[in-house]
Coordinates of C-alpha atoms (C1' of nucleotides) in Angstrom, one line a residue:
Chain O
X1 CA 0.0 0.0 0.0
X2 CA 2.8 2.5 0.6
X3 CA 3.2 2.5 -3.1
X4 CA 0.0 4.6 -3.4
X5 CA 0.9 8.0 -2.0
X6 CA -2.7 8.9 -1.7
X7 CA -3.2 6.3 1.0
X8 CA 0.1 6.2 2.8
X9 CA -0.2 8.0 6.1
X10 CA 3.5 8.9 5.8
X11 CA 3.1 10.5 2.5
X12 CA -0.1 12.2 3.4
X13 CA 1.7 13.7 6.4
X14 CA 4.6 14.8 4.1
X15 CA 2.1 16.4 1.7
X16 CA 0.7 18.4 4.5
X17 CA 4.1 19.8 5.4
X18 CA 5.0 21.2 2.0
X19 CA 4.0 24.6 0.9
X20 CA 1.8 23.3 -1.9
X21 CA -0.2 21.3 0.6
X22 CA -0.2 24.0 3.3
X23 CA -3.5 25.6 4.2
X24 CA -1.6 28.8 4.8
X25 CA -0.2 29.1 1.3
X26 CA -2.3 32.1 0.3
X27 CA -1.5 34.0 3.5
X28 CA 2.2 33.1 3.6
X29 CA 5.2 33.7 1.4
X30 CA 4.1 31.4 -1.5
X31 CA 0.9 33.4 -2.2
X32 CA 0.4 33.8 -5.9
X33 CA 2.8 31.1 -7.0
X34 CA 1.8 28.4 -9.3
X35 CA 2.3 24.7 -8.8
X36 CA 5.7 24.5 -10.4
X37 CA 6.9 27.5 -8.5
X38 CA 5.6 26.1 -5.3
X39 CA 7.6 23.0 -5.9
X40 CA 10.7 25.0 -6.2
X41 CA 10.0 26.9 -3.0
X42 CA 9.4 23.7 -1.2
X43 CA 12.9 22.7 -1.8
X44 CA 14.2 25.8 0.0
X45 CA 12.1 25.3 3.1
X46 CA 12.9 23.3 6.2
X47 CA 9.6 22.4 7.5
X48 CA 8.1 21.8 11.0
X49 CA 10.5 23.4 13.4
X50 CA 8.8 23.2 16.7
X51 CA 9.3 25.8 19.4
X52 CA 8.0 25.6 22.9
X53 CA 6.3 28.4 24.8
X54 CA 8.9 30.8 26.1
X55 CA 11.6 29.7 23.6
X56 CA 13.4 32.4 21.7
X57 CA 13.3 31.9 18.0
X58 CA 16.3 34.1 17.9
X59 CA 17.6 36.7 20.3
X60 CA 18.3 40.2 19.3
X61 CA 21.8 40.3 17.8
X62 CA 21.8 36.8 16.4
X63 CA 23.2 36.5 12.9
X64 CA 20.7 36.1 10.1
X65 CA 20.6 32.6 8.8
X66 CA 16.9 32.1 8.0
X67 CA 13.6 33.8 7.9
X68 CA 10.8 31.9 9.6
X69 CA 7.1 31.4 8.6
X70 CA 4.7 30.6 11.3
X71 CA 2.8 27.4 10.6
X72 CA 0.9 27.4 13.9
X73 CA 1.1 29.2 17.2
X74 CA 1.7 32.7 18.4
X75 CA 4.8 34.8 18.8
X76 CA 5.9 38.2 19.9
X77 CA 8.8 40.4 18.7
X78 CA 10.3 43.2 20.7
X79 CA 13.2 45.6 20.7
X80 CA 15.2 46.8 23.7
X81 CA 16.4 50.2 24.7
X82 CA 20.0 50.5 26.0
X83 CA 18.4 51.1 29.4
X84 CA 16.4 47.9 29.3
X85 CA 13.0 49.3 28.3
X86 CA 11.1 46.8 26.1
X87 CA 8.9 47.7 23.2
X88 CA 6.9 44.9 21.7
X89 CA 7.0 45.6 18.0
X90 CA 4.5 42.9 16.9
X91 CA 2.5 39.8 17.6
X92 CA 2.6 37.1 15.0
X93 CA 0.4 34.3 14.0
X94 CA 0.1 31.6 11.3
X95 CA 1.3 32.7 7.9
X96 CA 3.4 35.6 9.2
X97 CA 7.0 35.8 8.1
X98 CA 9.6 36.6 10.7
X99 CA 13.1 38.0 10.6
X100 CA 12.8 40.6 8.0
X101 CA 14.5 43.1 10.2
X102 CA 17.7 41.1 10.0
X103 CA 18.3 41.5 6.3
X104 CA 19.6 45.0 6.5
X105 CA 22.4 44.5 9.0
X106 CA 22.9 40.7 8.8
X107 CA 21.7 40.2 12.3
X108 CA 18.4 40.2 14.1
X109 CA 17.5 43.5 15.5
X110 CA 14.7 42.2 17.6
X111 CA 13.9 39.4 20.0
X112 CA 11.3 36.9 18.9
X113 CA 9.8 34.3 21.2
X114 CA 6.9 31.9 21.3
X115 CA 3.9 32.8 23.4
X116 CA 2.6 29.3 23.0
X117 CA 4.0 26.1 21.6
X118 CA 4.4 26.8 17.9
X119 CA 5.6 25.3 14.6
X120 CA 7.7 27.1 12.1
X121 CA 9.0 26.7 8.6
X122 CA 12.6 27.8 8.3
X123 CA 13.6 29.5 5.1
X124 CA 17.3 29.8 4.7
X125 CA 17.7 33.3 3.5
X126 CA 20.5 32.9 1.0
X127 CA 18.5 30.2 -0.8
X128 CA 15.5 32.3 -0.7
X129 CA 17.3 35.2 -2.3
X130 CA 18.7 32.8 -5.0
X131 CA 15.3 31.3 -5.7
X132 CA 13.7 34.7 -5.9
X133 CA 16.1 35.6 -8.7
X134 CA 14.8 32.6 -10.7
X135 CA 11.1 33.0 -9.8
X136 CA 9.8 36.5 -10.4
X137 CA 6.6 35.7 -8.6
X138 CA 8.5 34.7 -5.5
X139 CA 10.6 37.8 -5.8
X140 CA 7.5 39.9 -6.0
X141 CA 5.9 38.2 -3.1
X142 CA 9.0 38.7 -1.0
X143 CA 8.9 42.4 -1.8
X144 CA 5.2 42.6 -1.1
X145 CA 5.6 40.9 2.3
X146 CA 8.4 43.4 3.3
X147 CA 6.4 46.3 2.0
X148 CA 3.4 45.3 3.9
X149 CA 5.4 45.0 7.1
X150 CA 6.4 48.7 6.5
X151 CA 2.8 49.7 6.0
X152 CA 1.8 47.8 9.2
X153 CA 4.5 49.6 11.1
X154 CA 3.2 52.9 9.9
X155 CA -0.2 51.9 11.1
X156 CA 1.2 51.2 14.5
X157 CA 3.0 54.6 14.4
X158 CA -0.3 56.2 13.7
X159 CA -1.8 54.4 16.7
X160 CA 1.0 55.2 19.0
X161 CA 1.3 58.8 17.8
X162 CA -2.3 59.9 17.7
X163 CA -4.7 57.7 19.6
X164 CA -5.9 57.7 23.2
X165 CA -5.7 54.6 25.4
X166 CA -9.2 53.3 24.6
X167 CA -8.8 54.0 20.9
X168 CA -5.6 52.0 20.8
X169 CA -7.2 49.1 22.6
X170 CA -10.2 49.1 20.3
X171 CA -7.9 49.2 17.3
X172 CA -5.8 46.3 18.7
X173 CA -8.8 44.1 19.3
X174 CA -10.2 44.8 15.9
X175 CA -6.9 44.1 14.3
X176 CA -6.7 40.7 16.0
X177 CA -10.3 40.0 15.0
X178 CA -9.5 40.7 11.4
X179 CA -6.4 38.6 11.4
X180 CA -8.2 35.7 13.0
X181 CA -11.0 36.0 10.5
X182 CA -8.5 35.9 7.6
X183 CA -7.2 32.6 9.0
X184 CA -10.6 31.1 9.2
X185 CA -11.1 31.5 13.0
X186 CA -13.8 33.3 14.7
X187 CA -13.5 37.1 14.4
X188 CA -15.4 37.6 17.6
X189 CA -14.1 35.1 20.1
X190 CA -10.4 34.4 20.7
X191 CA -7.8 33.9 23.3
X192 CA -5.1 36.6 24.0
X193 CA -1.9 34.7 24.2
X194 CA 0.0 37.6 25.6
X195 CA -0.1 39.3 29.1
X196 CA -1.7 42.7 29.7
X197 CA 1.9 44.0 30.1
X198 CA 2.8 42.8 26.7
X199 CA -0.3 44.3 25.1
X200 CA 0.6 47.5 27.0
X201 CA 4.1 47.5 25.7
X202 CA 2.8 47.1 22.1
X203 CA 0.3 49.9 22.5
X204 CA 2.5 52.3 24.5
X205 CA 0.4 51.9 27.6
X206 CA 1.0 50.5 31.1
X207 CA -0.6 47.2 32.0
X208 CA -3.0 48.9 34.4
X209 CA -4.3 51.1 31.6
X210 CA -4.9 48.1 29.4
X211 CA -6.7 46.4 32.2
X212 CA -8.9 49.5 32.8
X213 CA -9.7 49.8 29.1
X214 CA -10.8 46.2 28.9
X215 CA -12.9 46.6 32.0
X216 CA -14.4 49.8 30.6
X217 CA -15.3 48.0 27.3
X218 CA -16.9 45.3 29.3
X219 CA -18.9 47.8 31.3
X220 CA -20.1 49.4 28.0
X221 CA -21.2 46.0 26.7
X222 CA -18.7 46.1 23.9
X223 CA -16.9 42.9 24.9
X224 CA -16.8 40.1 27.4
X225 CA -13.5 39.3 28.9
X226 CA -12.6 36.6 31.3
X227 CA -8.9 36.3 31.7
X228 CA -7.4 36.0 28.3
X229 CA -10.6 34.8 26.7
X230 CA -12.3 37.7 24.8
X231 CA -15.6 37.9 23.0
X232 CA -16.3 40.9 20.9
X233 CA -20.0 41.7 21.4
X234 CA -20.3 44.9 19.4
X235 CA -17.9 45.3 16.5
X236 CA -19.6 48.4 15.3
X237 CA -19.3 49.9 18.7
X238 CA -15.6 49.2 18.8
X239 CA -15.2 50.7 15.4
X240 CA -17.0 53.8 16.5
X241 CA -14.4 54.3 19.2
X242 CA -11.8 54.8 16.5
X243 CA -13.6 57.8 15.0
X244 CA -14.3 60.0 18.0
X245 CA -16.4 62.4 15.9
X246 CA -19.3 60.0 15.5
Chain S
X1 CA 36.5 69.6 -27.8
X2 CA 33.2 67.9 -27.3
X3 CA 35.0 64.8 -28.5
X4 CA 36.9 64.6 -25.2
X5 CA 34.3 63.8 -22.6
X6 CA 36.6 64.8 -19.8
X7 CA 36.5 68.4 -20.9
X8 CA 33.0 68.8 -22.2
X9 CA 30.8 70.7 -19.7
X10 CA 27.8 68.9 -21.0
X11 CA 29.3 65.5 -20.5
X12 CA 30.7 66.5 -17.1
X13 CA 27.2 67.5 -16.2
X14 CA 25.9 64.2 -17.4
X15 CA 28.5 62.3 -15.5
X16 CA 27.4 64.0 -12.3
X17 CA 23.8 62.8 -12.9
X18 CA 24.5 59.1 -13.2
X19 CA 24.7 56.9 -10.2
X20 CA 28.3 56.1 -10.8
X21 CA 29.2 59.8 -10.6
X22 CA 26.8 60.6 -7.7
X23 CA 28.2 61.5 -4.4
X24 CA 25.4 59.7 -2.7
X25 CA 26.1 56.3 -4.2
X26 CA 27.3 54.8 -1.0
X27 CA 24.2 56.0 0.9
X28 CA 21.7 55.3 -1.8
X29 CA 20.4 52.2 -3.5
X30 CA 23.6 51.5 -5.5
X31 CA 25.7 51.0 -2.4
X32 CA 28.0 48.1 -2.8
X33 CA 27.7 47.8 -6.6
X34 CA 30.7 47.6 -8.8
X35 CA 31.3 49.8 -11.9
X36 CA 29.6 47.5 -14.3
X37 CA 26.6 47.0 -12.1
X38 CA 26.3 50.7 -11.6
X39 CA 26.2 51.2 -15.3
X40 CA 23.3 48.8 -15.5
X41 CA 21.4 50.6 -12.8
X42 CA 22.0 53.9 -14.5
X43 CA 20.0 52.7 -17.4
X44 CA 17.0 52.1 -15.1
X45 CA 17.1 55.5 -13.5
X46 CA 15.4 58.7 -14.7
X47 CA 17.5 61.3 -13.2
X48 CA 16.9 64.8 -11.9
X49 CA 13.3 65.2 -11.3
X50 CA 12.8 68.5 -9.6
X51 CA 10.0 69.1 -7.1
X52 CA 9.1 72.4 -5.5
X53 CA 8.5 73.0 -1.9
X54 CA 4.9 71.9 -1.1
X55 CA 4.6 69.6 -4.1
X56 CA 3.4 66.1 -3.6
X57 CA 5.7 63.5 -4.9
X58 CA 2.7 61.3 -4.8
X59 CA -0.5 61.4 -2.8
X60 CA -1.7 58.5 -0.7
X61 CA -3.6 56.1 -3.0
X62 CA -1.7 56.8 -6.2
X63 CA -0.7 53.7 -8.1
X64 CA 2.9 52.6 -7.8
X65 CA 4.9 53.4 -10.9
X66 CA 8.3 54.2 -9.5
X67 CA 10.4 54.4 -6.4
X68 CA 12.3 57.7 -5.8
X69 CA 15.7 58.4 -4.4
X70 CA 16.3 61.8 -3.0
X71 CA 19.3 63.5 -4.7
X72 CA 18.9 66.8 -2.8
X73 CA 16.3 68.4 -0.5
X74 CA 14.1 67.3 2.3
X75 CA 10.7 65.6 2.3
X76 CA 8.1 64.2 4.7
X77 CA 5.8 61.3 4.5
X78 CA 2.6 60.9 6.4
X79 CA -0.4 58.6 6.7
X80 CA -4.0 59.8 7.4
X81 CA -6.6 58.4 9.7
X82 CA -10.1 58.0 8.3
X83 CA -11.0 60.9 10.6
X84 CA -8.3 63.1 9.2
X85 CA -5.6 62.8 11.9
X86 CA -2.2 63.0 10.3
X87 CA 0.7 61.0 11.4
X88 CA 4.1 61.9 10.0
X89 CA 5.9 58.6 9.4
X90 CA 9.2 60.0 8.3
X91 CA 11.4 62.8 7.2
X92 CA 13.7 62.0 4.3
X93 CA 16.9 63.5 3.0
X94 CA 19.5 62.9 0.4
X95 CA 20.1 59.2 -0.4
X96 CA 16.8 58.0 1.1
X97 CA 14.6 55.8 -1.0
X98 CA 10.9 56.6 -1.1
X99 CA 7.8 54.6 -2.0
X100 CA 8.6 51.3 -0.4
X101 CA 5.2 51.2 1.2
X102 CA 3.5 51.0 -2.2
X103 CA 5.0 47.7 -3.2
X104 CA 2.7 45.6 -1.1
X105 CA -0.6 46.8 -2.4
X106 CA 0.5 48.4 -5.7
X107 CA -0.4 51.9 -4.5
X108 CA 1.1 54.4 -2.2
X109 CA -0.1 54.1 1.3
X110 CA 1.3 57.5 2.4
X111 CA 1.5 61.0 1.3
X112 CA 5.0 62.3 0.4
X113 CA 5.7 66.0 -0.2
X114 CA 8.7 68.2 -0.4
X115 CA 9.5 70.5 2.5
X116 CA 12.0 72.4 0.3
X117 CA 12.8 72.4 -3.3
X118 CA 14.3 69.0 -4.0
X119 CA 15.7 66.8 -6.7
X120 CA 14.8 63.2 -7.1
X121 CA 15.9 60.2 -9.1
X122 CA 13.0 58.2 -10.4
X123 CA 13.3 54.4 -10.4
X124 CA 10.6 52.7 -12.4
X125 CA 9.8 49.8 -10.2
X126 CA 9.2 47.1 -12.7
X127 CA 12.6 47.8 -14.3
X128 CA 14.1 47.8 -10.9
X129 CA 12.7 44.4 -10.1
X130 CA 13.9 43.1 -13.4
X131 CA 17.4 44.4 -12.9
X132 CA 17.6 43.1 -9.4
X133 CA 17.0 39.6 -10.8
X134 CA 20.1 40.0 -13.0
X135 CA 22.2 41.7 -10.4
X136 CA 22.4 39.9 -7.1
X137 CA 24.1 42.9 -5.5
X138 CA 21.3 45.1 -6.5
X139 CA 18.8 42.6 -5.2
X140 CA 20.6 42.4 -1.9
X141 CA 20.8 46.1 -1.6
X142 CA 17.1 46.5 -2.3
X143 CA 16.3 44.0 0.4
X144 CA 18.7 45.7 2.8
X145 CA 17.0 49.1 2.2
X146 CA 13.6 47.7 2.9
X147 CA 14.8 45.9 5.9
X148 CA 16.4 49.0 7.3
X149 CA 13.2 50.8 6.8
X150 CA 11.5 48.2 9.0
X151 CA 14.2 48.5 11.6
X152 CA 13.9 52.3 11.5
X153 CA 10.1 52.0 12.0
X154 CA 10.7 49.8 15.0
X155 CA 12.9 52.4 16.5
X156 CA 10.2 55.0 16.1
X157 CA 7.7 52.6 17.7
X158 CA 10.1 52.3 20.7
X159 CA 10.3 56.1 20.8
X160 CA 6.5 56.5 20.6
X161 CA 5.7 53.7 22.9
X162 CA 8.1 54.2 25.8
X163 CA 9.7 57.7 25.8
X164 CA 8.7 60.9 27.4
X165 CA 8.4 64.1 25.5
X166 CA 12.0 65.4 26.2
X167 CA 13.5 62.0 25.5
X168 CA 11.7 61.8 22.1
X169 CA 12.9 65.3 21.3
X170 CA 16.5 64.5 22.2
X171 CA 16.3 61.3 20.2
X172 CA 14.9 63.2 17.2
X173 CA 17.7 65.8 17.3
X174 CA 20.4 63.2 17.7
X175 CA 19.0 61.2 14.8
X176 CA 19.0 64.2 12.5
X177 CA 22.5 65.0 13.7
X178 CA 23.7 61.6 12.8
X179 CA 22.1 61.6 9.4
X180 CA 23.5 64.9 8.5
X181 CA 26.9 63.7 9.6
X182 CA 26.6 60.7 7.4
X183 CA 26.0 63.0 4.5
X184 CA 29.0 65.2 5.2
X185 CA 27.2 68.0 6.8
X186 CA 27.7 69.4 10.3
X187 CA 26.3 67.2 13.0
X188 CA 25.8 70.1 15.3
X189 CA 24.3 72.8 13.2
X190 CA 21.4 72.5 10.9
X191 CA 18.1 73.8 9.8
X192 CA 14.8 72.1 10.6
X193 CA 12.9 72.1 7.4
X194 CA 9.6 71.1 9.1
X195 CA 7.3 73.0 11.4
X196 CA 6.9 72.3 15.1
X197 CA 3.6 70.8 14.3
X198 CA 5.2 68.3 11.9
X199 CA 7.9 67.4 14.4
X200 CA 5.1 66.9 16.9
X201 CA 3.1 64.7 14.6
X202 CA 6.2 62.5 14.0
X203 CA 7.0 62.3 17.7
X204 CA 3.4 61.8 18.9
X205 CA 3.4 65.2 20.7
X206 CA 1.5 68.5 20.3
X207 CA 3.3 71.4 18.7
X208 CA 3.3 73.2 22.0
X209 CA 5.1 70.3 23.7
X210 CA 7.7 70.3 21.0
X211 CA 8.2 74.0 21.5
X212 CA 8.5 73.7 25.3
X213 CA 11.0 70.8 25.0
X214 CA 13.2 72.9 22.7
X215 CA 13.0 75.9 25.0
X216 CA 13.8 73.6 28.0
X217 CA 16.9 72.2 26.1
X218 CA 18.0 75.8 25.4
X219 CA 17.6 76.8 29.0
X220 CA 19.7 73.8 30.0
X221 CA 22.4 74.9 27.6
X222 CA 22.1 71.7 25.5
X223 CA 21.1 73.5 22.3
X224 CA 20.7 76.9 20.7
X225 CA 17.5 77.4 18.7
X226 CA 16.5 80.4 16.7
X227 CA 13.5 79.6 14.5
X228 CA 14.4 76.6 12.6
X229 CA 18.1 77.0 13.0
X230 CA 19.5 74.6 15.6
X231 CA 22.9 74.2 17.1
X232 CA 23.6 71.2 19.3
X233 CA 25.9 72.5 22.0
X234 CA 26.1 69.4 24.2
X235 CA 25.7 66.1 22.4
X236 CA 26.7 64.1 25.5
X237 CA 24.1 65.9 27.5
X238 CA 21.4 65.1 24.9
X239 CA 22.4 61.5 24.9
X240 CA 22.2 61.4 28.6
X241 CA 18.6 62.4 28.4
X242 CA 17.9 59.1 26.6
X243 CA 19.1 57.0 29.5
X244 CA 17.3 58.4 32.5
X245 CA 19.2 56.3 34.9
X246 CA 22.4 58.2 34.5
Chain B
dC1 C1' 3.2 97.5 5.9
dG2 C1' 0.0 94.4 7.4
dC3 C1' -1.9 89.8 7.3
dG4 C1' -1.2 85.1 8.0
dC5 C1' 1.4 81.5 9.4
dT6 C1' 4.5 79.9 12.8
dG7 C1' 6.2 79.7 17.3
dT8 C1' 6.3 80.7 22.4
dT9 C1' 4.4 80.8 27.0
dG10 C1' 1.0 80.4 30.8
dA11 C1' -2.8 78.3 33.4
dA12 C1' -6.2 74.9 33.8
dA13 C1' -8.1 70.4 32.5
dC14 C1' -7.5 65.9 31.3
dT15 C1' -5.3 61.5 30.5
dT16 C1' -2.2 58.2 31.9
dG17 C1' 1.2 56.6 35.0
dT18 C1' 2.6 55.2 39.7
dC19 C1' 2.1 53.0 43.9
dA20 C1' -0.3 49.9 46.7
dA21 C1' -3.3 46.2 48.0
dA22 C1' -5.9 42.3 47.2
dG23 C1' -7.8 38.7 44.2
dT24 C1' -7.0 35.1 40.7
dT25 C1' -4.7 31.7 38.0
dT26 C1' -0.9 28.8 36.9
dG27 C1' 2.8 26.0 37.7
dT28 C1' 5.7 23.2 40.8
dG29 C1' 7.1 20.1 44.1
dG30 C1' 5.8 17.4 47.9
Chain Y
dC1 C1' -3.8 15.6 44.4
dC2 C1' -3.0 19.3 47.2
dA3 C1' -0.5 23.2 48.8
dC4 C1' 2.2 26.8 48.1
dA5 C1' 4.7 30.2 45.4
dA6 C1' 5.0 32.9 41.5
dA7 C1' 3.0 35.4 38.0
dC8 C1' -0.7 37.9 36.3
dT9 C1' -4.8 40.9 36.9
dT10 C1' -7.9 44.2 38.8
dT11 C1' -9.1 48.3 41.3
dG12 C1' -8.5 52.6 43.9
dA13 C1' -6.2 56.9 45.1
dC14 C1' -3.0 60.0 43.9
dA15 C1' 0.8 62.2 41.1
dA16 C1' 2.9 63.4 37.0
dG17 C1' 3.0 64.5 32.3
dT18 C1' 0.8 66.2 28.3
dT19 C1' -2.8 68.5 26.0
dT20 C1' -6.0 72.2 25.6
dC21 C1' -7.2 76.9 25.4
dA22 C1' -5.8 81.4 25.0
dA23 C1' -3.0 85.3 24.3
dC24 C1' 0.7 87.2 22.2
dA25 C1' 5.2 87.8 19.6
dG26 C1' 8.0 87.2 15.4
dC27 C1' 8.9 86.5 10.7
dG28 C1' 8.0 86.4 5.8
dC29 C1' 5.5 87.2 1.8
dG30 C1' 2.6 89.8 -1.0

DNA sequence: CGCGCTGTTGAAACTTGTCAAAGTTTGTGG
DNA sequence: CCACAAACTTTGACAAGTTTCAACAGCGCG
């Protein structure tokens, strides 16, 4: 039976682990590639690297060997001041590509660690660059991913630079909601894998302020929070918080 | 005489306008390319596009045709909220590459306009992508430039998320100082091409707070400000403001 | 020469941070 | 499996920092 790949559990399992068989392929780096291109990319990917909660994917300063794509799980990235202040620069989930900040200087400029047990695909960067010279679609997709990271960062700058605490919190919840939805999960019910302090760091707020904002939303009937479990009860109401004129 | 390119004013002028003759080539996209590679890139660049103060290089939403490199002058980029709030996302000077945020979605996600009369090199993006498939050094340099933009944005996020007003202002002045120095200008004496309001938008502060921070620095003897002319009198003192422990 | 834009300064109001205490959950080791 | 410790969360009261509002000064352009 193992001669029939369709029936072999081993091969089935293998199939699931290549980009062409990956449910994330339209969210991840291979988006837009055709079958043959996918096959090429598959050869450049080391699949299924598990990381445990609390593990560093890489510490800040580590030399760049590979980019990583998240297959499952949840991670955070942060940068540190000289004087030890931490700024969380992003929370990452399935399909996100990590390590882009290391390309410029050859070493990782941020810490990235797993907030829950996760699985990653490793993409050796030199190979990726080489493949992207052969495959224009891959090249374009790599450019798009980097550009979108820049746009995302500008959005965070807007949030940090011009929004009040509750606006930031609403924007944060809506952003998570949208990202979960894009991955086929409920946009209204999810688990926050990070602490209040980490949310606060990302949003430029203290953890007490985050906690108060969540309590306030709950009092207003916009959400239901219990621990890290959140249910968004009134998406429109949350959106209205972002435009204080209305 | 025109047969001798070394003596012809026309040709001399032309020479100055190609990347290989450009004083910015080590700061700009061609950094790290050899003579032959430079010649290739030259063919993909439309040189010397002038823009006047107040002109939009492109408005937010414009389709991506080209990236732009600043040859001379000073520009700002900003994003707008739905409700009209502006967030300045960056100030740009000679050698900086503009438009990277448009690659992801095919149209510019930010407004960019000239704060003084400026000159730009236009780099049609399709050609640039094509050339970067042929020239690994160019490909790498493009990746590096995009990655550094991400790192820069993370630095701004750190600033916006965890620094107080005077720390932000000190960081801003020191950053400008360093960038002017890298371009061969005085690191201690320069003209701010932007208004207090624009600085404030970039730093997540109101213009009055910016003004007060500058006045306070002047009172402490750290700088001398008159209008938009700034002299940094005590770089170490400014740096000390960034690490409040000392 | 005056009008408008830009910048400065003061006082009051508001938002968020800080500190402190207590409650809750999670993880560990007995 | 329970007990205890550690980590995380919530809430209140107060302090600090920043914004808001307002008035005025300076510069630059027509």
